[in-house]
Coordinates of C-alpha atoms in Angstrom, one line a residue:
X10 CA -29.1 -26.5 -56.8
X11 CA -30.4 -26.5 -53.3
X12 CA -27.0 -25.7 -51.9
X13 CA -26.5 -22.9 -54.4
X14 CA -29.8 -21.2 -53.4
X15 CA -29.0 -21.5 -49.7
X16 CA -25.6 -19.9 -50.2
X17 CA -27.1 -17.1 -52.2
X18 CA -29.6 -16.3 -49.5
X19 CA -27.0 -16.5 -46.8
X20 CA -24.7 -14.1 -48.8
X21 CA -27.6 -11.7 -49.2
X22 CA -28.3 -11.7 -45.5
X23 CA -24.6 -11.1 -44.7
X24 CA -24.5 -8.2 -47.1
X25 CA -27.7 -6.7 -45.8
X26 CA -26.4 -6.9 -42.2
X27 CA -23.1 -5.2 -43.3
X28 CA -24.9 -2.4 -45.1
X29 CA -27.3 -1.9 -42.2
X30 CA -24.5 -1.8 -39.7
X31 CA -22.4 0.7 -41.7
X32 CA -25.5 2.9 -42.3
X33 CA -26.3 2.9 -38.6
X34 CA -22.8 3.7 -37.5
X35 CA -21.5 5.8 -40.4
X36 CA -21.0 9.5 -40.3
X37 CA -19.3 11.9 -42.6
X38 CA -19.5 14.8 -44.9
X39 CA -21.7 14.9 -48.1
X40 CA -21.2 17.6 -50.8
X41 CA -24.1 18.5 -53.0
X42 CA -22.7 18.3 -56.5
X43 CA -25.0 21.0 -57.8
X44 CA -24.8 23.6 -55.0
X45 CA -21.5 22.7 -53.5
X46 CA -23.2 22.8 -50.1
X47 CA -21.4 20.8 -47.4
X48 CA -23.7 18.9 -45.2
X49 CA -22.9 17.2 -41.9
X50 CA -24.4 13.8 -41.8
X51 CA -24.1 12.3 -38.3
X52 CA -25.9 9.1 -37.4
X53 CA -27.4 8.7 -33.9
X54 CA -24.9 7.7 -31.3
X55 CA -24.9 3.9 -31.0
X56 CA -27.6 3.1 -28.5
X57 CA -28.4 -0.3 -27.1
X58 CA -30.2 -1.8 -24.1
X59 CA -27.0 -3.4 -22.8
X60 CA -23.6 -4.6 -23.7
X61 CA -21.5 -1.5 -23.2
X62 CA -19.3 -1.5 -20.1
X63 CA -17.7 1.9 -19.8
X64 CA -14.4 0.5 -20.9
X65 CA -11.0 2.0 -21.7
X66 CA -9.2 3.4 -24.7
X67 CA -7.2 0.3 -25.8
X68 CA -8.7 0.3 -29.3
X69 CA -7.0 2.6 -31.7
X70 CA -10.2 4.1 -33.0
X71 CA -13.6 4.2 -31.4
X72 CA -17.1 5.5 -32.2
X73 CA -18.8 7.2 -29.4
X74 CA -21.8 5.1 -28.2
X75 CA -24.3 5.0 -25.3
X76 CA -26.4 2.4 -23.7
X77 CA -29.6 3.7 -22.1
X78 CA -30.7 1.1 -19.5
X79 CA -33.0 2.9 -17.1
X80 CA -35.3 5.9 -17.6
X81 CA -34.0 9.1 -15.9
X82 CA -30.6 7.5 -15.2
X83 CA -27.3 8.2 -16.9
X84 CA -26.4 5.9 -19.7
X85 CA -23.3 3.7 -19.9
X86 CA -20.8 5.0 -22.4
X87 CA -18.2 3.3 -24.5
X88 CA -15.4 4.8 -22.3
X89 CA -15.7 5.6 -18.6
X90 CA -15.7 9.1 -17.3
X91 CA -12.6 8.3 -15.3
X92 CA -10.7 7.2 -18.4
X93 CA -11.7 10.2 -20.4
X94 CA -10.7 12.6 -17.6
X95 CA -7.1 11.5 -18.1
X96 CA -7.3 13.4 -21.4
X97 CA -9.3 16.4 -20.3
X98 CA -12.4 14.9 -21.8
X99 CA -15.9 14.2 -20.5
X100 CA -19.4 13.2 -21.5
X101 CA -21.5 14.0 -18.4
X102 CA -21.1 15.5 -14.9
X103 CA -21.3 12.9 -12.1
X104 CA -23.9 14.6 -10.0
X105 CA -27.3 14.2 -8.4
X106 CA -28.0 17.9 -9.2
X107 CA -30.6 18.4 -11.9
X108 CA -28.4 20.4 -14.2
X109 CA -28.1 20.1 -18.0
X110 CA -25.4 21.3 -20.4
X111 CA -26.9 22.1 -23.8
X112 CA -24.7 21.7 -26.9
X113 CA -25.5 21.8 -30.6
X114 CA -23.5 20.5 -33.6
X115 CA -23.7 22.9 -36.5
X116 CA -22.4 21.6 -39.8
X117 CA -24.4 23.9 -42.1
X118 CA -27.3 26.4 -41.9
X119 CA -30.7 25.4 -43.2
X120 CA -33.0 27.9 -41.5
X121 CA -33.5 26.4 -38.0
X122 CA -30.8 28.1 -35.9
X123 CA -32.7 31.4 -35.4
X124 CA -35.6 29.5 -33.8
X125 CA -33.2 27.5 -31.6
X126 CA -31.6 30.8 -30.5
X127 CA -35.0 32.3 -29.8
X128 CA -35.9 29.4 -27.5
X129 CA -32.6 29.5 -25.7
X130 CA -33.0 33.2 -25.1
X131 CA -36.6 32.8 -23.9
X132 CA -35.5 30.3 -21.2
X133 CA -32.2 32.1 -20.4
X134 CA -30.4 28.9 -21.3
X135 CA -26.7 29.0 -22.2
X136 CA -25.5 26.6 -24.9
X137 CA -22.4 25.6 -26.8
X138 CA -22.5 25.5 -30.6
X139 CA -19.8 23.3 -32.1
X140 CA -19.2 24.7 -35.6
X141 CA -17.2 23.7 -38.7
X142 CA -15.5 26.0 -41.2
X143 CA -18.3 25.9 -43.7
X144 CA -20.8 27.2 -41.1
X145 CA -18.6 30.1 -40.1
X146 CA -17.9 31.0 -43.8
X147 CA -21.6 30.9 -44.8
X148 CA -23.3 32.1 -41.6
X149 CA -21.1 34.6 -39.8
X150 CA -24.1 36.7 -38.7
X151 CA -25.6 33.7 -36.8
X152 CA -22.3 32.9 -35.2
X153 CA -22.1 36.6 -34.1
X154 CA -25.6 36.3 -32.6
X155 CA -24.5 33.2 -30.7
X156 CA -21.6 35.1 -29.2
X157 CA -23.6 38.2 -28.5
X158 CA -26.3 36.2 -26.7
X159 CA -23.7 34.6 -24.4
X160 CA -23.3 31.2 -26.0
X161 CA -20.0 29.3 -26.5
X162 CA -18.8 28.7 -30.0
X163 CA -16.6 25.5 -30.0
X164 CA -14.4 23.8 -32.4
X165 CA -15.8 20.9 -34.4
X166 CA -12.9 21.0 -36.9
X167 CA -12.7 22.9 -40.2
X168 CA -13.6 20.2 -42.6
X169 CA -15.4 17.6 -40.3
X170 CA -13.1 14.7 -41.2
X171 CA -12.3 11.5 -39.3
X172 CA -9.5 12.9 -37.1
X173 CA -8.9 9.7 -35.1
X174 CA -6.1 8.5 -37.3
X175 CA -4.5 11.9 -38.0
X176 CA -0.9 12.6 -37.0
X177 CA -0.2 15.6 -34.8
X178 CA 0.5 18.0 -37.7
X179 CA -2.7 17.2 -39.5
X180 CA -4.8 17.3 -36.3
X181 CA -3.4 20.7 -35.3
X182 CA -4.0 22.0 -38.8
X183 CA -7.7 21.0 -38.7
X184 CA -8.4 22.8 -35.4
X185 CA -6.0 25.7 -36.2
X186 CA -7.7 26.6 -39.5
X187 CA -11.0 27.1 -37.8
X188 CA -9.3 29.0 -34.9
X189 CA -7.7 31.4 -37.5
X190 CA -11.0 32.0 -39.3
X191 CA -12.8 32.7 -36.0
X192 CA -10.1 35.2 -35.0
X193 CA -10.3 36.8 -38.4
X194 CA -14.1 37.3 -38.0
X195 CA -14.4 38.2 -34.4
X196 CA -11.0 39.5 -33.4
X197 CA -10.6 37.2 -30.4
X198 CA -9.4 33.7 -29.7
X199 CA -11.7 30.8 -30.2
X200 CA -12.6 29.0 -26.9
X201 CA -10.8 25.8 -26.3
X202 CA -13.8 23.5 -26.5
X203 CA -13.6 20.5 -28.9
X204 CA -16.0 17.9 -30.2
X205 CA -14.6 15.1 -32.3
X206 CA -16.1 15.1 -35.8
X207 CA -18.3 12.1 -36.6
X208 CA -18.0 11.0 -32.9
X209 CA -14.7 9.2 -33.9
X210 CA -11.8 9.4 -31.5
X211 CA -8.6 7.7 -30.3
X212 CA -6.4 7.8 -27.3
X213 CA -3.8 9.7 -29.5
X214 CA -6.1 12.4 -30.7
X215 CA -7.6 13.0 -27.3
X216 CA -4.1 13.4 -26.0
X217 CA -3.2 15.9 -28.7
X218 CA -6.3 17.9 -28.1
X219 CA -5.5 18.0 -24.4
X220 CA -1.9 19.1 -25.1
X221 CA -3.3 21.9 -27.2
X222 CA -5.3 23.1 -24.2
X223 CA -8.7 21.8 -25.4
X224 CA -11.4 20.3 -23.3
X225 CA -13.1 17.5 -25.3
X226 CA -16.9 17.2 -24.9
X227 CA -18.8 14.1 -25.9
X228 CA -22.4 13.7 -24.8
X229 CA -24.8 11.6 -22.7
X230 CA -28.1 12.5 -24.2
X231 CA -29.1 12.5 -27.9
X232 CA -31.7 11.2 -30.3
X233 CA -32.1 10.8 -34.0
X234 CA -32.4 14.4 -35.1
X235 CA -29.7 14.6 -37.7
X236 CA -31.4 13.3 -40.8
X237 CA -33.0 16.4 -42.5
X238 CA -34.9 14.1 -44.9
X239 CA -36.5 12.1 -42.1
X240 CA -37.2 14.3 -39.1
X241 CA -38.7 12.9 -35.9
X242 CA -42.2 14.0 -35.0
X243 CA -42.9 16.4 -32.1
X244 CA -44.1 13.4 -30.1
X245 CA -41.0 11.3 -30.8
X246 CA -38.7 14.2 -29.8
X247 CA -40.5 14.9 -26.6
X248 CA -40.6 11.2 -25.6
X249 CA -36.9 10.6 -26.3
X250 CA -35.7 13.8 -24.7
X251 CA -37.7 13.5 -21.5
X252 CA -37.1 9.8 -21.0
X253 CA -33.4 10.0 -21.5
X254 CA -32.7 13.2 -19.6
X255 CA -30.7 12.7 -16.4
X256 CA -28.8 14.8 -13.9
X257 CA -25.5 16.2 -15.2
X258 CA -26.3 15.4 -18.9
X259 CA -24.4 16.9 -21.7
X260 CA -27.1 17.2 -24.4
X261 CA -26.3 16.9 -28.1
X262 CA -28.8 18.3 -30.6
X263 CA -28.3 19.3 -34.2
X264 CA -29.0 22.8 -35.4
X265 CA -30.0 21.5 -38.8
X266 CA -33.1 19.7 -37.3
X267 CA -36.4 21.3 -38.2
X268 CA -38.0 19.4 -35.3
X269 CA -35.5 20.9 -32.9
X270 CA -36.3 24.4 -34.1
X271 CA -40.1 23.7 -33.7
X272 CA -40.1 22.0 -30.3
X273 CA -37.0 23.3 -28.4
X274 CA -39.1 25.8 -26.5
X275 CA -41.5 23.0 -25.4
X276 CA -38.6 20.7 -24.6
X277 CA -36.9 23.3 -22.4
X278 CA -40.2 23.9 -20.6
X279 CA -40.7 20.2 -20.0
X280 CA -37.2 19.9 -18.5
X281 CA -37.8 22.9 -16.3
X282 CA -41.0 21.3 -15.1
X283 CA -39.0 18.3 -14.2
X284 CA -36.7 20.4 -12.0
X285 CA -33.8 20.9 -14.4
X286 CA -31.7 24.0 -14.8
X287 CA -29.2 24.9 -17.5
X288 CA -25.5 25.7 -17.1
X289 CA -22.8 26.7 -19.6
X290 CA -19.8 24.4 -20.3
X291 CA -17.7 27.1 -18.7
X292 CA -19.3 26.0 -15.4
X293 CA -18.5 22.4 -15.9
X294 CA -16.6 21.2 -12.8
X295 CA -13.3 20.2 -14.6
X296 CA -13.0 23.6 -16.3
X297 CA -10.1 25.8 -15.1
X298 CA -11.4 28.6 -12.8

């Protein structure tokens, strides 16, 4: 009897660990069965106090992760900048200049993007919005405003799937469908800026994106802003975003975040007080001139 109890407890602990791990790393698309609304659900990038080494792309599929080790200093990423550069990809600029590149992932619209755009306009801060097909279908006026106010609208795929295991045909179709919808709406080509859905990537899909003329942008600064049902407080947002900021950061925020809509003006002011300025991804050093 004693052995049976010990085994049951051990099994429960293993199952609890597995569920916790998957919940922490998992990302994906949820569809509301009643409204049909597509919601982007992206967990915080894997963050640890150590253990990541800035490795290579030997694994077939990877989840983008960061290790923040020292306040105000760049994190260590799952893959080194040198390795990513082989595939026209990056996650931060290697610089001592206090410059930031602001990016937003936009899976659906829930009333916060206008406030975010207002704050960016107030600070004359250019940004890139990585959108999916649902966002463009449901909120073309907001995408138009992004473009009219000088922001980049990048490709986050049409359906936000895990593209890391796709063959070339499926990968091209995912990006191409959003390109076509963008051209249909705005009568111009979509910029060749790509962010992997769910933060999942592989050597093969980075290579395909590069062959298609895309620059792939990961990120070096983020915090838990994605869960619309459990938003961080103003204080939590300010603490994370000021402690993790560093020269050359590519910042990832979510436009679905109520907190971001409320505090972005203050965050941008704090960064400016710290000596930071904002640049567009078109000014990123590896971009063609």
